[in-house]
mmCIF file with all atom_site columns, C-alpha atoms in Angstrom:
data_model
loop_
_atom_site.group_PDB
_atom_site.id
_atom_site.type_symbol
_atom_site.label_atom_id
_atom_site.label_alt_id
_atom_site.label_comp_id
_atom_site.label_asym_id
_atom_site.label_entity_id
_atom_site.label_seq_id
_atom_site.pdbx_PDB_ins_code
_atom_site.Cartn_x
_atom_site.Cartn_y
_atom_site.Cartn_z
_atom_site.occupancy
_atom_site.B_iso_or_equiv
_atom_site.pdbx_formal_charge
_atom_site.auth_seq_id
_atom_site.auth_comp_id
_atom_site.auth_asym_id
_atom_site.auth_atom_id
_atom_site.pdbx_PDB_model_num
ATOM 1   C CA . UNK T 1 1   ? -44.360 -53.188 5.660   1.00 46.00 ? 1   UNK T CA 1
ATOM 2   C CA . UNK T 1 2   ? -44.778 -56.643 7.198   1.00 49.00 ? 2   UNK T CA 1
ATOM 3   C CA . UNK T 1 3   ? -43.315 -59.833 5.679   1.00 50.00 ? 3   UNK T CA 1
ATOM 4   C CA . UNK T 1 4   ? -44.589 -63.020 7.312   1.00 51.00 ? 4   UNK T CA 1
ATOM 5   C CA . UNK T 1 5   ? -45.158 -61.406 10.701  1.00 61.00 ? 5   UNK T CA 1
ATOM 6   C CA . UNK T 1 6   ? -41.804 -59.633 10.754  1.00 71.00 ? 6   UNK T CA 1
ATOM 7   C CA . UNK T 1 7   ? -41.034 -56.120 9.593   1.00 80.00 ? 7   UNK T CA 1
ATOM 8   C CA . UNK T 1 8   ? -38.851 -55.240 6.633   1.00 83.00 ? 8   UNK T CA 1
ATOM 9   C CA . UNK T 1 9   ? -36.156 -54.118 9.081   1.00 87.00 ? 9   UNK T CA 1
ATOM 10  C CA . UNK T 1 10  ? -36.158 -57.586 10.694  1.00 84.00 ? 10  UNK T CA 1
ATOM 11  C CA . UNK T 1 11  ? -35.831 -59.160 7.242   1.00 84.00 ? 11  UNK T CA 1
ATOM 12  C CA . UNK T 1 12  ? -32.912 -56.879 6.324   1.00 90.00 ? 12  UNK T CA 1
ATOM 13  C CA . UNK T 1 13  ? -31.162 -57.538 9.646   1.00 92.00 ? 13  UNK T CA 1
ATOM 14  C CA . UNK T 1 14  ? -31.615 -61.284 9.082   1.00 90.00 ? 14  UNK T CA 1
ATOM 15  C CA . UNK T 1 15  ? -30.109 -61.040 5.583   1.00 90.00 ? 15  UNK T CA 1
ATOM 16  C CA . UNK T 1 16  ? -27.196 -58.838 6.685   1.00 95.00 ? 16  UNK T CA 1
ATOM 17  C CA . UNK T 1 17  ? -26.451 -61.224 9.557   1.00 95.00 ? 17  UNK T CA 1
ATOM 18  C CA . UNK T 1 18  ? -26.451 -64.163 7.150   1.00 93.00 ? 18  UNK T CA 1
ATOM 19  C CA . UNK T 1 19  ? -24.029 -62.422 4.794   1.00 95.00 ? 19  UNK T CA 1
ATOM 20  C CA . UNK T 1 20  ? -21.673 -61.581 7.658   1.00 97.00 ? 20  UNK T CA 1
ATOM 21  C CA . UNK T 1 21  ? -21.731 -65.161 8.974   1.00 96.00 ? 21  UNK T CA 1
ATOM 22  C CA . UNK T 1 22  ? -21.108 -66.541 5.467   1.00 96.00 ? 22  UNK T CA 1
ATOM 23  C CA . UNK T 1 23  ? -18.253 -64.077 4.859   1.00 96.00 ? 23  UNK T CA 1
ATOM 24  C CA . UNK T 1 24  ? -16.543 -65.166 8.077   1.00 97.00 ? 24  UNK T CA 1
ATOM 25  C CA . UNK T 1 25  ? -17.159 -68.879 7.361   1.00 97.00 ? 25  UNK T CA 1
ATOM 26  C CA . UNK T 1 26  ? -15.857 -68.561 3.790   1.00 96.00 ? 26  UNK T CA 1
ATOM 27  C CA . UNK T 1 27  ? -12.660 -66.828 4.904   1.00 96.00 ? 27  UNK T CA 1
ATOM 28  C CA . UNK T 1 28  ? -12.156 -69.427 7.640   1.00 97.00 ? 28  UNK T CA 1
ATOM 29  C CA . UNK T 1 29  ? -12.624 -72.325 5.187   1.00 96.00 ? 29  UNK T CA 1
ATOM 30  C CA . UNK T 1 30  ? -10.263 -70.686 2.679   1.00 96.00 ? 30  UNK T CA 1
ATOM 31  C CA . UNK T 1 31  ? -7.651  -70.303 5.430   1.00 96.00 ? 31  UNK T CA 1
ATOM 32  C CA . UNK T 1 32  ? -8.041  -73.861 6.790   1.00 96.00 ? 32  UNK T CA 1
ATOM 33  C CA . UNK T 1 33  ? -7.922  -75.558 3.358   1.00 96.00 ? 33  UNK T CA 1
ATOM 34  C CA . UNK T 1 34  ? -5.465  -73.017 1.848   1.00 94.00 ? 34  UNK T CA 1
ATOM 35  C CA . UNK T 1 35  ? -7.801  -72.056 -0.994  1.00 93.00 ? 35  UNK T CA 1
ATOM 36  C CA . UNK T 1 36  ? -6.849  -68.918 -2.880  1.00 90.00 ? 36  UNK T CA 1
ATOM 37  C CA . UNK T 1 37  ? -9.552  -66.403 -3.737  1.00 85.00 ? 37  UNK T CA 1
ATOM 38  C CA . UNK T 1 38  ? -10.741 -66.477 -7.314  1.00 77.00 ? 38  UNK T CA 1
ATOM 39  C CA . UNK T 1 39  ? -11.890 -63.527 -9.350  1.00 69.00 ? 39  UNK T CA 1
ATOM 40  C CA . UNK T 1 40  ? -15.645 -64.135 -9.367  1.00 66.00 ? 40  UNK T CA 1
ATOM 41  C CA . UNK T 1 41  ? -16.276 -61.289 -11.823 1.00 59.00 ? 41  UNK T CA 1
ATOM 42  C CA . UNK T 1 42  ? -14.239 -63.076 -14.496 1.00 55.00 ? 42  UNK T CA 1
ATOM 43  C CA . UNK T 1 43  ? -15.538 -66.627 -14.023 1.00 68.00 ? 43  UNK T CA 1
ATOM 44  C CA . UNK T 1 44  ? -16.103 -68.017 -17.491 1.00 79.00 ? 44  UNK T CA 1
ATOM 45  C CA . UNK T 1 45  ? -16.919 -71.593 -16.633 1.00 86.00 ? 45  UNK T CA 1
ATOM 46  C CA . UNK T 1 46  ? -14.874 -74.753 -16.759 1.00 90.00 ? 46  UNK T CA 1
ATOM 47  C CA . UNK T 1 47  ? -16.158 -75.959 -20.128 1.00 93.00 ? 47  UNK T CA 1
ATOM 48  C CA . UNK T 1 48  ? -19.034 -75.264 -22.518 1.00 94.00 ? 48  UNK T CA 1
ATOM 49  C CA . UNK T 1 49  ? -21.358 -77.653 -20.659 1.00 95.00 ? 49  UNK T CA 1
ATOM 50  C CA . UNK T 1 50  ? -20.742 -75.705 -17.450 1.00 94.00 ? 50  UNK T CA 1
ATOM 51  C CA . UNK T 1 51  ? -21.365 -72.360 -19.171 1.00 94.00 ? 51  UNK T CA 1
ATOM 52  C CA . UNK T 1 52  ? -24.615 -73.523 -20.798 1.00 95.00 ? 52  UNK T CA 1
ATOM 53  C CA . UNK T 1 53  ? -25.820 -75.234 -17.635 1.00 95.00 ? 53  UNK T CA 1
ATOM 54  C CA . UNK T 1 54  ? -25.312 -72.033 -15.642 1.00 94.00 ? 54  UNK T CA 1
ATOM 55  C CA . UNK T 1 55  ? -27.059 -69.952 -18.331 1.00 94.00 ? 55  UNK T CA 1
ATOM 56  C CA . UNK T 1 56  ? -30.086 -72.248 -18.329 1.00 95.00 ? 56  UNK T CA 1
ATOM 57  C CA . UNK T 1 57  ? -30.321 -72.210 -14.528 1.00 94.00 ? 57  UNK T CA 1
ATOM 58  C CA . UNK T 1 58  ? -29.986 -68.391 -14.395 1.00 94.00 ? 58  UNK T CA 1
ATOM 59  C CA . UNK T 1 59  ? -32.736 -68.047 -17.013 1.00 94.00 ? 59  UNK T CA 1
ATOM 60  C CA . UNK T 1 60  ? -34.971 -70.343 -14.933 1.00 93.00 ? 60  UNK T CA 1
ATOM 61  C CA . UNK T 1 61  ? -34.208 -68.299 -11.804 1.00 92.00 ? 61  UNK T CA 1
ATOM 62  C CA . UNK T 1 62  ? -35.036 -65.063 -13.659 1.00 92.00 ? 62  UNK T CA 1
ATOM 63  C CA . UNK T 1 63  ? -38.356 -66.470 -14.864 1.00 91.00 ? 63  UNK T CA 1
ATOM 64  C CA . UNK T 1 64  ? -39.289 -67.581 -11.339 1.00 89.00 ? 64  UNK T CA 1
ATOM 65  C CA . UNK T 1 65  ? -38.390 -64.152 -9.893  1.00 87.00 ? 65  UNK T CA 1
ATOM 66  C CA . UNK T 1 66  ? -40.297 -62.188 -12.546 1.00 88.00 ? 66  UNK T CA 1
ATOM 67  C CA . UNK T 1 67  ? -43.416 -64.290 -12.936 1.00 87.00 ? 67  UNK T CA 1
ATOM 68  C CA . UNK T 1 68  ? -43.999 -65.999 -9.581  1.00 83.00 ? 68  UNK T CA 1
ATOM 69  C CA . UNK T 1 69  ? -43.407 -65.624 -5.885  1.00 75.00 ? 69  UNK T CA 1
ATOM 70  C CA . UNK T 1 70  ? -42.798 -69.329 -5.337  1.00 78.00 ? 70  UNK T CA 1
ATOM 71  C CA . UNK T 1 71  ? -40.077 -69.300 -2.659  1.00 79.00 ? 71  UNK T CA 1
ATOM 72  C CA . UNK T 1 72  ? -39.514 -73.059 -2.628  1.00 83.00 ? 72  UNK T CA 1
ATOM 73  C CA . UNK T 1 73  ? -38.850 -73.255 -6.385  1.00 87.00 ? 73  UNK T CA 1
ATOM 74  C CA . UNK T 1 74  ? -36.463 -70.294 -6.246  1.00 87.00 ? 74  UNK T CA 1
ATOM 75  C CA . UNK T 1 75  ? -34.549 -71.869 -3.374  1.00 89.00 ? 75  UNK T CA 1
ATOM 76  C CA . UNK T 1 76  ? -34.414 -75.189 -5.208  1.00 92.00 ? 76  UNK T CA 1
ATOM 77  C CA . UNK T 1 77  ? -33.024 -73.526 -8.348  1.00 93.00 ? 77  UNK T CA 1
ATOM 78  C CA . UNK T 1 78  ? -30.307 -71.743 -6.341  1.00 93.00 ? 78  UNK T CA 1
ATOM 79  C CA . UNK T 1 79  ? -29.428 -75.059 -4.707  1.00 95.00 ? 79  UNK T CA 1
ATOM 80  C CA . UNK T 1 80  ? -29.216 -76.658 -8.168  1.00 96.00 ? 80  UNK T CA 1
ATOM 81  C CA . UNK T 1 81  ? -27.074 -73.788 -9.488  1.00 95.00 ? 81  UNK T CA 1
ATOM 82  C CA . UNK T 1 82  ? -24.560 -73.885 -6.649  1.00 95.00 ? 82  UNK T CA 1
ATOM 83  C CA . UNK T 1 83  ? -24.615 -77.685 -6.537  1.00 96.00 ? 83  UNK T CA 1
ATOM 84  C CA . UNK T 1 84  ? -23.924 -77.771 -10.289 1.00 96.00 ? 84  UNK T CA 1
ATOM 85  C CA . UNK T 1 85  ? -20.983 -75.386 -9.804  1.00 94.00 ? 85  UNK T CA 1
ATOM 86  C CA . UNK T 1 86  ? -19.620 -77.489 -6.937  1.00 95.00 ? 86  UNK T CA 1
ATOM 87  C CA . UNK T 1 87  ? -19.892 -80.686 -8.984  1.00 97.00 ? 87  UNK T CA 1
ATOM 88  C CA . UNK T 1 88  ? -18.188 -79.170 -12.042 1.00 96.00 ? 88  UNK T CA 1
ATOM 89  C CA . UNK T 1 89  ? -15.403 -77.695 -9.891  1.00 94.00 ? 89  UNK T CA 1
ATOM 90  C CA . UNK T 1 90  ? -14.921 -81.022 -8.106  1.00 96.00 ? 90  UNK T CA 1
ATOM 91  C CA . UNK T 1 91  ? -15.011 -83.026 -11.339 1.00 96.00 ? 91  UNK T CA 1
ATOM 92  C CA . UNK T 1 92  ? -12.753 -80.863 -13.512 1.00 95.00 ? 92  UNK T CA 1
ATOM 93  C CA . UNK T 1 93  ? -10.722 -78.583 -11.204 1.00 92.00 ? 93  UNK T CA 1
ATOM 94  C CA . UNK T 1 94  ? -10.283 -80.651 -8.081  1.00 93.00 ? 94  UNK T CA 1
ATOM 95  C CA . UNK T 1 95  ? -6.779  -79.289 -7.360  1.00 92.00 ? 95  UNK T CA 1
ATOM 96  C CA . UNK T 1 96  ? -8.131  -75.730 -6.911  1.00 90.00 ? 96  UNK T CA 1
ATOM 97  C CA . UNK T 1 97  ? -10.348 -76.928 -4.016  1.00 94.00 ? 97  UNK T CA 1
ATOM 98  C CA . UNK T 1 98  ? -12.858 -74.195 -4.887  1.00 92.00 ? 98  UNK T CA 1
ATOM 99  C CA . UNK T 1 99  ? -15.585 -76.845 -4.736  1.00 95.00 ? 99  UNK T CA 1
ATOM 100 C CA . UNK T 1 100 ? -15.222 -76.823 -0.932  1.00 96.00 ? 100 UNK T CA 1
ATOM 101 C CA . UNK T 1 101 ? -16.301 -73.163 -0.847  1.00 95.00 ? 101 UNK T CA 1
ATOM 102 C CA . UNK T 1 102 ? -19.188 -73.959 -3.223  1.00 94.00 ? 102 UNK T CA 1
ATOM 103 C CA . UNK T 1 103 ? -20.328 -76.787 -0.943  1.00 96.00 ? 103 UNK T CA 1
ATOM 104 C CA . UNK T 1 104 ? -20.156 -74.363 1.998   1.00 97.00 ? 104 UNK T CA 1
ATOM 105 C CA . UNK T 1 105 ? -22.344 -71.927 0.032   1.00 95.00 ? 105 UNK T CA 1
ATOM 106 C CA . UNK T 1 106 ? -24.753 -74.746 -0.782  1.00 96.00 ? 106 UNK T CA 1
ATOM 107 C CA . UNK T 1 107 ? -25.065 -75.746 2.866   1.00 96.00 ? 107 UNK T CA 1
ATOM 108 C CA . UNK T 1 108 ? -25.408 -72.106 3.850   1.00 95.00 ? 108 UNK T CA 1
ATOM 109 C CA . UNK T 1 109 ? -28.321 -71.536 1.447   1.00 93.00 ? 109 UNK T CA 1
ATOM 110 C CA . UNK T 1 110 ? -30.102 -74.652 2.687   1.00 93.00 ? 110 UNK T CA 1
ATOM 111 C CA . UNK T 1 111 ? -29.653 -73.670 6.353   1.00 92.00 ? 111 UNK T CA 1
ATOM 112 C CA . UNK T 1 112 ? -30.521 -69.995 5.755   1.00 91.00 ? 112 UNK T CA 1
ATOM 113 C CA . UNK T 1 113 ? -33.640 -70.868 3.777   1.00 90.00 ? 113 UNK T CA 1
ATOM 114 C CA . UNK T 1 114 ? -34.769 -73.367 6.409   1.00 90.00 ? 114 UNK T CA 1
ATOM 115 C CA . UNK T 1 115 ? -34.112 -70.887 9.212   1.00 90.00 ? 115 UNK T CA 1
ATOM 116 C CA . UNK T 1 116 ? -35.936 -68.127 7.330   1.00 85.00 ? 116 UNK T CA 1
ATOM 117 C CA . UNK T 1 117 ? -38.941 -70.398 6.776   1.00 84.00 ? 117 UNK T CA 1
ATOM 118 C CA . UNK T 1 118 ? -38.877 -71.566 10.403  1.00 85.00 ? 118 UNK T CA 1
ATOM 119 C CA . UNK T 1 119 ? -38.803 -67.983 11.663  1.00 82.00 ? 119 UNK T CA 1
ATOM 120 C CA . UNK T 1 120 ? -41.422 -67.025 9.044   1.00 81.00 ? 120 UNK T CA 1
ATOM 121 C CA . UNK T 1 121 ? -39.212 -64.204 7.747   1.00 78.00 ? 121 UNK T CA 1
ATOM 122 C CA . UNK T 1 122 ? -39.510 -65.009 4.032   1.00 69.00 ? 122 UNK T CA 1
#
């Protein structure tokens, strides 16, 4: 199966490589800035505005995934979701410094999406 001129194996290798690079970068940033790991499975949100904002963005992402194949809109919604998390963490939990990791994730998604589009993998 071909995706944009590349095979499915190329796409999977690209995605696996991105996850490995992000994992290494995240651990390095956590070590440099002395940020403890948080339990991402039990993240409830900082306040009710944060919880509802994330719910609305996840619903929008789900609708885009189910009903369209519009890559740009999906990427934009993920950027908004992670940017919203980074802003809320910076605004209300600045001492945790978790917003630095969220900003790293935001930059990573922008770079990965641009690279994927440039290489015509997506």
